[in-house]
PDB file of C-alpha atoms and ligand atoms in Angstrom:
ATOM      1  CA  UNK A   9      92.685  95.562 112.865  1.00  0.00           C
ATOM      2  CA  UNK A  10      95.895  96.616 111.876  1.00  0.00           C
ATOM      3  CA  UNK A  11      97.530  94.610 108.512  1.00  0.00           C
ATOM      4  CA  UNK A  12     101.403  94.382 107.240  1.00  0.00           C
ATOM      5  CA  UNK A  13     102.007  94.386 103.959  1.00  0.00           C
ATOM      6  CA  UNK A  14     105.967  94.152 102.977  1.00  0.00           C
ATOM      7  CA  UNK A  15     106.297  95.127  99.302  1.00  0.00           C
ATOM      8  CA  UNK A  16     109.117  94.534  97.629  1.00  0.00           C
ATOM      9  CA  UNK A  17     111.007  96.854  94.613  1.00  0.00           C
ATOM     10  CA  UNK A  18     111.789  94.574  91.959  1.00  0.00           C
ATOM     11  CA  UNK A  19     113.175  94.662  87.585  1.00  0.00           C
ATOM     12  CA  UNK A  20     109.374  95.613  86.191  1.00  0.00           C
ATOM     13  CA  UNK A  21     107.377  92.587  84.997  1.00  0.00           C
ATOM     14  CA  UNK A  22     107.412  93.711  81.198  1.00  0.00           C
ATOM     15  CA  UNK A  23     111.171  94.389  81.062  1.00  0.00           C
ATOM     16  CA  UNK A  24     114.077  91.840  79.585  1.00  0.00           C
ATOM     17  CA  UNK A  25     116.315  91.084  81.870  1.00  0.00           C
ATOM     18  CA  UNK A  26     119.787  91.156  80.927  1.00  0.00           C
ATOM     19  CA  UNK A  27     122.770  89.426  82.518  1.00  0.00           C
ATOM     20  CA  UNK A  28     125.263  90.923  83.345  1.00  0.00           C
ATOM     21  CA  UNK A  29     128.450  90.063  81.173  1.00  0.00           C
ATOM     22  CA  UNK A  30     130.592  88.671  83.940  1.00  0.00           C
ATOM     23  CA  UNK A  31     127.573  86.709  84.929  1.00  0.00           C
ATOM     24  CA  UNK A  32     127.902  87.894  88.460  1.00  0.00           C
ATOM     25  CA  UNK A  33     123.547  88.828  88.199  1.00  0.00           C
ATOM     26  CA  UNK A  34     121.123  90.579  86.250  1.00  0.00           C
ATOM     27  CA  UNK A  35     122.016  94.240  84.962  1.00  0.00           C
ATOM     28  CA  UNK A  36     119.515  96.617  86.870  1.00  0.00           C
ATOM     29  CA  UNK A  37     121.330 100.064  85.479  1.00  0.00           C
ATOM     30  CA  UNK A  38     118.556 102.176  83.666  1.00  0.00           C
ATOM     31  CA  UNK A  39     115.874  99.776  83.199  1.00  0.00           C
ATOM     32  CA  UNK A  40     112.328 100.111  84.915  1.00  0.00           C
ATOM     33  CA  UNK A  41     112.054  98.532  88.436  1.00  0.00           C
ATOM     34  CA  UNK A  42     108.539  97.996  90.000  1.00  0.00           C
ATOM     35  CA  UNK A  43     106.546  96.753  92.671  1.00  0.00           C
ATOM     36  CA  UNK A  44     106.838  93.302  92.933  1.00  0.00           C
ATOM     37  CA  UNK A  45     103.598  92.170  90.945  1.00  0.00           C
ATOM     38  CA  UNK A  46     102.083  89.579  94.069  1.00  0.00           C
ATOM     39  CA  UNK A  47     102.744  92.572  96.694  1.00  0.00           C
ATOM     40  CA  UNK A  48     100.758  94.472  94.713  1.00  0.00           C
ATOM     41  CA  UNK A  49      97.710  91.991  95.101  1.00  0.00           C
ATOM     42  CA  UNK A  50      98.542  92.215  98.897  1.00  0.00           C
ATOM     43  CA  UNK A  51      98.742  95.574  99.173  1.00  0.00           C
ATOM     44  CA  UNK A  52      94.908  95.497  97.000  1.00  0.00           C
ATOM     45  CA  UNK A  53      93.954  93.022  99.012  1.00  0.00           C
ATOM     46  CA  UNK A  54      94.706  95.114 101.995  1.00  0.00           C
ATOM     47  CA  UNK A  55      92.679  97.607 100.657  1.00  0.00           C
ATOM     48  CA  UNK A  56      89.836  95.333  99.924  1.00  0.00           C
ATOM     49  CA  UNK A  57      89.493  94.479 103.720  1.00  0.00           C
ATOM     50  CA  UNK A  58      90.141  97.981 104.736  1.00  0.00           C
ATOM     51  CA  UNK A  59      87.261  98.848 102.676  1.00  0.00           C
ATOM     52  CA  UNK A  60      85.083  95.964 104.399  1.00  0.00           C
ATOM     53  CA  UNK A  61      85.369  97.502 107.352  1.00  0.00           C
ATOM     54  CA  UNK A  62      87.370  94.528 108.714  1.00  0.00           C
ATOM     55  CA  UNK A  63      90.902  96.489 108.903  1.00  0.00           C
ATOM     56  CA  UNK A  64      91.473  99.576 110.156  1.00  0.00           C
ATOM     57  CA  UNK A  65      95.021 100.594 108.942  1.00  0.00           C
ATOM     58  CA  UNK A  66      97.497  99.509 106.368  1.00  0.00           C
ATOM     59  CA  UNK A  67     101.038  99.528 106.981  1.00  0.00           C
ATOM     60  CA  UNK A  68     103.545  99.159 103.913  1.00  0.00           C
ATOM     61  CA  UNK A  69     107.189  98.137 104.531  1.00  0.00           C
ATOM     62  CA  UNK A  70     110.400  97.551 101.910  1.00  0.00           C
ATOM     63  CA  UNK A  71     113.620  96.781 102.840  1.00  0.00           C
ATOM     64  CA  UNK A  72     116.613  97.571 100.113  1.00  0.00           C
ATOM     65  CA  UNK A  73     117.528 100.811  98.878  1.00  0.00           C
ATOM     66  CA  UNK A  74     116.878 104.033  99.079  1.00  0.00           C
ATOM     67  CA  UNK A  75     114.622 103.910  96.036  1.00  0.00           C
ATOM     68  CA  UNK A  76     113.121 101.602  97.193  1.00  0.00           C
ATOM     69  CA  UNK A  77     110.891 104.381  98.920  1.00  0.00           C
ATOM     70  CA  UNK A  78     109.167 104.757  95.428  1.00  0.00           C
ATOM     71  CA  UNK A  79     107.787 101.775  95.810  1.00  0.00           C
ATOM     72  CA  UNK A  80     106.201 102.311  99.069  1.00  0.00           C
ATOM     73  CA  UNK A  81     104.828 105.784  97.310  1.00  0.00           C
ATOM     74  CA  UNK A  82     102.798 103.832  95.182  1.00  0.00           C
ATOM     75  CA  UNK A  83     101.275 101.144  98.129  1.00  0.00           C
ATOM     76  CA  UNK A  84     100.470 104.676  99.709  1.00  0.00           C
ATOM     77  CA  UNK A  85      98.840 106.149  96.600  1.00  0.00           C
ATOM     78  CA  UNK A  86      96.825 102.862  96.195  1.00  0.00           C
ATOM     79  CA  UNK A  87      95.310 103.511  99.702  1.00  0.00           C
ATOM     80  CA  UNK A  88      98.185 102.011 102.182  1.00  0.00           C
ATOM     81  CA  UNK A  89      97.738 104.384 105.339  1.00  0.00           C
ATOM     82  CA  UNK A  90     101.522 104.969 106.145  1.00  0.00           C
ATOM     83  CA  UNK A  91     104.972 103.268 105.170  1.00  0.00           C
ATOM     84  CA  UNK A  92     108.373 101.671 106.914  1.00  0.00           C
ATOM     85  CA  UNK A  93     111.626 102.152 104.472  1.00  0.00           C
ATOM     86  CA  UNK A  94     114.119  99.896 106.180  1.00  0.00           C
ATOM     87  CA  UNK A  95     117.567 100.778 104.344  1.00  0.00           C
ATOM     88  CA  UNK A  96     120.210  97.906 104.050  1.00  0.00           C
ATOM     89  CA  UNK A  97     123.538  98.538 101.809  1.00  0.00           C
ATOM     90  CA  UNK A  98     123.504  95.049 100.469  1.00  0.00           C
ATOM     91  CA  UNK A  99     120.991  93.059  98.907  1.00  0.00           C
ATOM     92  CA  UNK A 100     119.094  91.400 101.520  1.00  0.00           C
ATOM     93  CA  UNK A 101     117.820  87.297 101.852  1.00  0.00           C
ATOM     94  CA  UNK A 102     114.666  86.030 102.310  1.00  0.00           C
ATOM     95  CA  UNK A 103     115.725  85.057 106.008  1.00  0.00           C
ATOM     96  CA  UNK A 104     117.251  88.552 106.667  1.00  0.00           C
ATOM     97  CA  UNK A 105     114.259  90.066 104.873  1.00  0.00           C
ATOM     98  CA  UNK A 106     112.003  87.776 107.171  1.00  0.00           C
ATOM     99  CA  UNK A 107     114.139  88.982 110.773  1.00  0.00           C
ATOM    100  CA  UNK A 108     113.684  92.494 110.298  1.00  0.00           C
ATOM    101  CA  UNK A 109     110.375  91.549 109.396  1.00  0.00           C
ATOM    102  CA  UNK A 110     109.686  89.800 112.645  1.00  0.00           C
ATOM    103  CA  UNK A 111     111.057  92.621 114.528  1.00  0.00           C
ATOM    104  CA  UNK A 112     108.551  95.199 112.761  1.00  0.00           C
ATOM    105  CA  UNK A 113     105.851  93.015 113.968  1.00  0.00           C
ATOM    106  CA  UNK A 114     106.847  93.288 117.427  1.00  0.00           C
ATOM    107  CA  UNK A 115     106.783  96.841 117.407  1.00  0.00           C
ATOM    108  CA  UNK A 116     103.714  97.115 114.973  1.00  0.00           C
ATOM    109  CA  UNK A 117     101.500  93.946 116.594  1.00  0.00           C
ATOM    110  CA  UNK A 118      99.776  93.635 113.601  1.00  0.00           C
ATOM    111  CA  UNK A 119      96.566  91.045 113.402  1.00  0.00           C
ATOM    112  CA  UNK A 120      97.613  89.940 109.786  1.00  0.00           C
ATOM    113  CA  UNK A 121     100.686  90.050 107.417  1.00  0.00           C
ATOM    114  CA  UNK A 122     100.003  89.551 104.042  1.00  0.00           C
ATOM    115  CA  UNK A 123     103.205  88.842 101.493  1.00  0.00           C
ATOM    116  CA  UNK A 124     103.460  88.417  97.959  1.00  0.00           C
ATOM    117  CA  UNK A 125     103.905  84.538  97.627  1.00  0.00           C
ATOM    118  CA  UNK A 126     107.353  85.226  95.926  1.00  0.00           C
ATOM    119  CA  UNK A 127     109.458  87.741  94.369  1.00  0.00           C
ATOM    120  CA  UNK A 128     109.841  87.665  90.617  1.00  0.00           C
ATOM    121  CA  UNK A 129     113.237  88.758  90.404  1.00  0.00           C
ATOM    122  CA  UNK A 130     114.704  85.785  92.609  1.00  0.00           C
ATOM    123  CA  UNK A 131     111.689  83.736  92.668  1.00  0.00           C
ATOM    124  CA  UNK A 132     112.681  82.660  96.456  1.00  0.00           C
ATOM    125  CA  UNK A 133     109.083  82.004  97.645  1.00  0.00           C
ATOM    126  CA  UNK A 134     110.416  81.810 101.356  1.00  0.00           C
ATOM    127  CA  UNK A 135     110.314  85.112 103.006  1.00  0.00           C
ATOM    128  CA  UNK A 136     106.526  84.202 104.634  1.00  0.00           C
ATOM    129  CA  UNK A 137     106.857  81.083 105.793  1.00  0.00           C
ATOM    130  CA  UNK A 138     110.329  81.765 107.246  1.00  0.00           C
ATOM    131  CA  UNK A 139     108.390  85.004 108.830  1.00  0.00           C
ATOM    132  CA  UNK A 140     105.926  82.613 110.155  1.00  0.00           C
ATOM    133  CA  UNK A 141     108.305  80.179 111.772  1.00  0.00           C
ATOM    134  CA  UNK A 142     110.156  83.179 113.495  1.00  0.00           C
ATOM    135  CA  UNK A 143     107.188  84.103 114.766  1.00  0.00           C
ATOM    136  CA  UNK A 144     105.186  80.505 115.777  1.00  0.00           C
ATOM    137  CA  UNK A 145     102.201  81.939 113.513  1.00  0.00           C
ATOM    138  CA  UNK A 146      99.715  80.442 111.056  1.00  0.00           C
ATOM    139  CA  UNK A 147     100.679  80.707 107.551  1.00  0.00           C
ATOM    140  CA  UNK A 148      98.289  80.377 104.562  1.00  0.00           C
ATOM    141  CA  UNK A 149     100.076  80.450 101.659  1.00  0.00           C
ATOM    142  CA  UNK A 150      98.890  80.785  97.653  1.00  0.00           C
ATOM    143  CA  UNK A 151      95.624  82.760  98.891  1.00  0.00           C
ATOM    144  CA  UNK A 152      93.071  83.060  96.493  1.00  0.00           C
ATOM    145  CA  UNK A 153      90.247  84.524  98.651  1.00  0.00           C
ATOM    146  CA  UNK A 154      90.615  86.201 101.880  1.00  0.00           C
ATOM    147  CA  UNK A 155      87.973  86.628 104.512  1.00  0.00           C
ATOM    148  CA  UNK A 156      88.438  87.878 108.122  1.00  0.00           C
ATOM    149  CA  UNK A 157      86.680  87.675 111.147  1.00  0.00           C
ATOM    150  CA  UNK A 158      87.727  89.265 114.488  1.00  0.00           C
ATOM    151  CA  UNK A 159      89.918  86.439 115.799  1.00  0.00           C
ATOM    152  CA  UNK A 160      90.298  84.647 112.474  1.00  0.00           C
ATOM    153  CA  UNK A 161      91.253  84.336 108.995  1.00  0.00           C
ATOM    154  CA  UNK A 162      89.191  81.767 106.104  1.00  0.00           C
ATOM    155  CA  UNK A 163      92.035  81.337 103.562  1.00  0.00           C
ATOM    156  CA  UNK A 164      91.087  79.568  99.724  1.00  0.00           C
ATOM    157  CA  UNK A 165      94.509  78.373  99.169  1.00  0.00           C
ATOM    158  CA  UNK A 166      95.468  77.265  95.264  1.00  0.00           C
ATOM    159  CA  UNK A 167      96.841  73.799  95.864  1.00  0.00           C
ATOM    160  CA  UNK A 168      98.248  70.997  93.398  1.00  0.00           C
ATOM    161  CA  UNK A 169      94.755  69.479  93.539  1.00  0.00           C
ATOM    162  CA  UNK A 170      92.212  72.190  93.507  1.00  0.00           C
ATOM    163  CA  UNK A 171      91.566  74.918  95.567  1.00  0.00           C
ATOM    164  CA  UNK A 172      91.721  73.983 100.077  1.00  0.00           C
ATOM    165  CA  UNK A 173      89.788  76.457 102.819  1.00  0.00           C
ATOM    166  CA  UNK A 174      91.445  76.305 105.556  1.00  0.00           C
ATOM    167  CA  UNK A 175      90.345  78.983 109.034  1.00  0.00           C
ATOM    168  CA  UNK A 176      93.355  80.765 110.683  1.00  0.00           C
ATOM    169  CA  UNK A 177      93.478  82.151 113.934  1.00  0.00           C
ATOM    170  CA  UNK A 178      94.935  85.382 113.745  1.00  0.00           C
ATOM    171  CA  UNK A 179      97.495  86.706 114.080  1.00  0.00           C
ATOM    172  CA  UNK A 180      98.648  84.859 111.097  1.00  0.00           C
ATOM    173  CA  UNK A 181     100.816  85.674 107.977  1.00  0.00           C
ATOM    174  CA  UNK A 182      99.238  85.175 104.162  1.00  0.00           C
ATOM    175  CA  UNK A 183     100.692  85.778 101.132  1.00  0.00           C
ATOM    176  CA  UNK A 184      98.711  85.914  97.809  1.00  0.00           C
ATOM    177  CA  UNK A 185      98.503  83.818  94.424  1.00  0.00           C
ATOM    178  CA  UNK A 186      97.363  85.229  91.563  1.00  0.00           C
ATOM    179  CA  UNK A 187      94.027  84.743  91.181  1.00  0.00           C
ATOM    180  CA  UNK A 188      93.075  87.042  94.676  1.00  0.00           C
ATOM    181  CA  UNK A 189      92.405  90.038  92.895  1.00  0.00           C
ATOM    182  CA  UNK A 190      93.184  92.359  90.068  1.00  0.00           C
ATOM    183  CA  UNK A 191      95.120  95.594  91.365  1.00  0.00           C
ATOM    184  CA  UNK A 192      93.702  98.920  91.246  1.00  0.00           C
ATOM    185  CA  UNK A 193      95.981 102.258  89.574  1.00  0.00           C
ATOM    186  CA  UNK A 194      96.466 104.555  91.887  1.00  0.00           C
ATOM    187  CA  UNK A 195      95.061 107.579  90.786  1.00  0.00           C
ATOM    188  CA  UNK A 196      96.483 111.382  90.306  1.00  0.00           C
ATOM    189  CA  UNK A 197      94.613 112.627  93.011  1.00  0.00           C
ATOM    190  CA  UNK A 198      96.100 109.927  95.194  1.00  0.00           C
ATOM    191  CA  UNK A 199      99.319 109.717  93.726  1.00  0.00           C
ATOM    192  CA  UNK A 200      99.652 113.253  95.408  1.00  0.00           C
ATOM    193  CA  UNK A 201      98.102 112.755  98.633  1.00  0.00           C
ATOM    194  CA  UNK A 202     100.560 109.697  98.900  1.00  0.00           C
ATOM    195  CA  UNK A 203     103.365 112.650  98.800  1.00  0.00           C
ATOM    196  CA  UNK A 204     102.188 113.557 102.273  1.00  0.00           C
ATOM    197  CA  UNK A 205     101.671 109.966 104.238  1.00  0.00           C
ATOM    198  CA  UNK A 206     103.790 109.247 106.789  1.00  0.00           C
ATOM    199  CA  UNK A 207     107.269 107.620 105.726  1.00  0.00           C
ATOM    200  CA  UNK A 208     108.792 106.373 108.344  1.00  0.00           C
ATOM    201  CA  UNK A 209     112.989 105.642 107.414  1.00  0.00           C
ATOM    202  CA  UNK A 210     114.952 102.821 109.338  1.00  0.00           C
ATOM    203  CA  UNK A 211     118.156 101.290 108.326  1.00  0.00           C
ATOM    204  CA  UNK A 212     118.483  97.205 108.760  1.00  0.00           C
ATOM    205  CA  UNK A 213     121.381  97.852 111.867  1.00  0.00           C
ATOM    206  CA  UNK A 214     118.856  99.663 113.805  1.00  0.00           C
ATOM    207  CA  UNK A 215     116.610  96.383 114.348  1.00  0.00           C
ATOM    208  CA  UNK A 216     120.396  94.557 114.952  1.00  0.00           C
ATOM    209  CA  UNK A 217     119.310  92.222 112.391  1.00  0.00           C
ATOM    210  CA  UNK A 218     122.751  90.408 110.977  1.00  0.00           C
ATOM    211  CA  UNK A 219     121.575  90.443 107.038  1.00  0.00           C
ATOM    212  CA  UNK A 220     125.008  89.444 105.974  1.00  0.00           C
ATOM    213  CA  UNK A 221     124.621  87.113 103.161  1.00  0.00           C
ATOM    214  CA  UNK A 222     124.689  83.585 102.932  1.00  0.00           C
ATOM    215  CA  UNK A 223     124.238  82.488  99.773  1.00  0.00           C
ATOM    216  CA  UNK A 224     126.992  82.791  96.884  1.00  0.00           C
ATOM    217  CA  UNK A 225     125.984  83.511  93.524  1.00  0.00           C
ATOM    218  CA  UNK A 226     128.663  81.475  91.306  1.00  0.00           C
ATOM    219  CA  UNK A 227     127.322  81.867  87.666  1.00  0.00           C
ATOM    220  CA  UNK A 228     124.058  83.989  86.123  1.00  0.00           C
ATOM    221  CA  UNK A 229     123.135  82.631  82.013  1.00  0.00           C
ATOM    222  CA  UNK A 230     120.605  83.543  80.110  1.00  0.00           C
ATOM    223  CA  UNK A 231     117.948  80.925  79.246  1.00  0.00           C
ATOM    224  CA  UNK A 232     118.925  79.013  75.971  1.00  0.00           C
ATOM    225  CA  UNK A 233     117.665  80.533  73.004  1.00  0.00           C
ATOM    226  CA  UNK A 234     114.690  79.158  71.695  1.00  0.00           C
ATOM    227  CA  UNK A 235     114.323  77.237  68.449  1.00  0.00           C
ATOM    228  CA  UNK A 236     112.855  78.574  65.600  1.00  0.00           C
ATOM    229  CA  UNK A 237     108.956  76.854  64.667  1.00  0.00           C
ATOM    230  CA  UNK A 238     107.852  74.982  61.869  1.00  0.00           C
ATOM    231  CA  UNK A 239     104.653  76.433  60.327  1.00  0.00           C
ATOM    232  CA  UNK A 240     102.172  74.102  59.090  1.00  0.00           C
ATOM    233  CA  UNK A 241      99.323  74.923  56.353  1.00  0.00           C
ATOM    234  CA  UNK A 242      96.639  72.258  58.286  1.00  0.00           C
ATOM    235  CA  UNK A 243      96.008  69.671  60.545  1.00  0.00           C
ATOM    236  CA  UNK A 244      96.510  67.049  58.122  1.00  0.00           C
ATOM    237  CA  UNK A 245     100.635  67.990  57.764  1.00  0.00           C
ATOM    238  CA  UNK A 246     100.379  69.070  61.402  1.00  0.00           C
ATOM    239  CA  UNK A 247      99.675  65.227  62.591  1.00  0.00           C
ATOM    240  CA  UNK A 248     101.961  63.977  59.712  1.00  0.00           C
ATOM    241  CA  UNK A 249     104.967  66.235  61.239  1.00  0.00           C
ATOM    242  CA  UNK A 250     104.136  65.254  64.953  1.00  0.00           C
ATOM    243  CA  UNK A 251     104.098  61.622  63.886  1.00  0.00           C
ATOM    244  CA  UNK A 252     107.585  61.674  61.847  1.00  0.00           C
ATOM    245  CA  UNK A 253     109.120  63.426  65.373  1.00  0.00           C
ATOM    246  CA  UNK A 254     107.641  60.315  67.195  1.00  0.00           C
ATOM    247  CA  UNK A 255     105.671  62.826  69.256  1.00  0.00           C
ATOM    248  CA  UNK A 256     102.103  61.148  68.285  1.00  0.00           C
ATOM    249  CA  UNK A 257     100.849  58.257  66.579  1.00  0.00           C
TER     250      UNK A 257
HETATM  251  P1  LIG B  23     110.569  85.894  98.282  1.00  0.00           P
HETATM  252  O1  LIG B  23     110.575  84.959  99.456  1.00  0.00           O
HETATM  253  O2  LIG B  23     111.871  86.634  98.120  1.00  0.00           O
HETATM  254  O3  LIG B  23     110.129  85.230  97.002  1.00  0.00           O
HETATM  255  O4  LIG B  23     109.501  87.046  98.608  1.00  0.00           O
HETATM  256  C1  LIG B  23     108.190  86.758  99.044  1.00  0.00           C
HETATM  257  C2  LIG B  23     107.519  88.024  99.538  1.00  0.00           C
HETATM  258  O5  LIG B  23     108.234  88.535 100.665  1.00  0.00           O
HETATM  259  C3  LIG B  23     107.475  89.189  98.560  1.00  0.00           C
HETATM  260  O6  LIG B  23     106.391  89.056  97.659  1.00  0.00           O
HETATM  261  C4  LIG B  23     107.301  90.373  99.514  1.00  0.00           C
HETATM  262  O7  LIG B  23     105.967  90.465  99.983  1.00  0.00           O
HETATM  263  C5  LIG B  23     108.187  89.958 100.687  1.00  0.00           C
HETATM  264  N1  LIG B  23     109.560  90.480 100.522  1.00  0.00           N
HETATM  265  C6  LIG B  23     110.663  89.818 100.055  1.00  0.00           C
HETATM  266  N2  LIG B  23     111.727  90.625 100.044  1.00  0.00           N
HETATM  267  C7  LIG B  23     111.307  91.831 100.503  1.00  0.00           C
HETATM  268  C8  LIG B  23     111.941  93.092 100.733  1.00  0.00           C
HETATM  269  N3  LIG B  23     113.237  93.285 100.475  1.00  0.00           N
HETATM  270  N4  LIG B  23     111.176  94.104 101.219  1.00  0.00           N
HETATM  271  C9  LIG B  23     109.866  93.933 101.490  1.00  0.00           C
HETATM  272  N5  LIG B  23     109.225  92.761 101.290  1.00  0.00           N
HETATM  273  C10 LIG B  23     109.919  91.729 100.812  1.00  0.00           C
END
């Protein structure tokens, strides 16, 4: 069984963003981008499966640029088997993201897709479940377990109330919640045997994919800075204070 796993090259988890001063976006000159922290889960997730004996190949794909082929390094050096770059000049939208997505599946016929459930640098959430209406599959989203049969997919989803199993038929599209699993480090050894997996490089006008974009950014701000605390020397002042702000009584 052959799995997709799109992974996308985001600002690293642990870095501040900083806006821009025109406020057109966030400043990504010099600082530390990453692999988008839920792909990663998919991408070990992947693995997981592959190492079940349930999946038989792993196929990463990114779309953005160039460098973006750094990211697709490291799926490889975690144990993806071989890797799509799909090049676009301009930053491309969940729905563009989720065309040239559907047209890699049609080449690739892949049982399973599994997606981050959203990207942390615009915190869309969108791209799989627009991928799964393009294509009329199944989509379990928030996964928090994954098992597979041949022909179908049991899916723990994290929902408002708990925690829902739902079965798939496959081929379906999944993307991952935080809880699914801890990611492994790719390690030296396979950090340099991911130099020599296939890389296959595409551009977005080769799948005729229109990923002009649609959405207009009018204004980026930083978050307002916080207030400072109060510190309290017990419980006794700490009730007292809460009480005086009308906060308990
Ligand atoms: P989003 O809908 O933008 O929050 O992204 C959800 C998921 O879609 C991500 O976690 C990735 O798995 C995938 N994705 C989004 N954008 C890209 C991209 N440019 N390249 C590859 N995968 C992407």
């Amino acid at each position: 069984m052959k799995v997709l796993v799109p992974v996308k090259r985001v600002l690293d988890y642990n870095v501040k963003p900083r806006v821009k001063a025109d406020g057109s976006g966030v400043d990504l000159a010099n600082v530390k981008m990453s692999m988008n922290p839920f792909d990663e889960i998919a991408v070990e997730e992947a693995i997981r499966l592959k190492e079940k004996g349930t999946v038989t190949e792993i196929v990463a794909v990114s779309i953005g640029e160039a460098k973006a082929q750094e990211t697709l390094r490291t799926a490889l050096a975690m144990g993806a088997d071989r890797a799509i770059l799909v090049t676009a000049e301009d930053k491309v939208e969940p729905l563009g993201v989720a065309k040239i997505l559907a047209k890699i599946v049609e080449e690739e016929q892949p049982s399973l897709v599994i997606l981050g459930k959203q990207a942390i640098d615009d915190d869309n959430n969108q791209t799989g479940q627009m991928l799964a209406g393009l294509l009329g599959w199944g989509q379990a989203t928030f996964a928090s377990k994954i098992e597979l049969t041949a022909d179908a997919a049991r899916v723990t989803r994290e929902v408002d109330g708990g925690l829902e199993t739902d079965s798939y038929k496959l081929p379906a599209i999944v993307t991952t919640d935080l809880r699914l699993n801890e990611p492994r480090y790719a390690s030296l050894p396979n950090i340099m045997k991911a130099k020599s997996k296939p890389l296959a490089q595409k551009t977005a006008a080769d799948f005729g994919v229109d990923v002009t974009p649609r959405i207009k950014t009018l204004k980026v701000t930083e978050p307002a800075k916080r207030q400072a605390g109060i510190k309290v020397a017990d419980v006794d002042e700490l009730v007292n204070k809460l009480k005086s702000m009308g906060i308990a009584k």
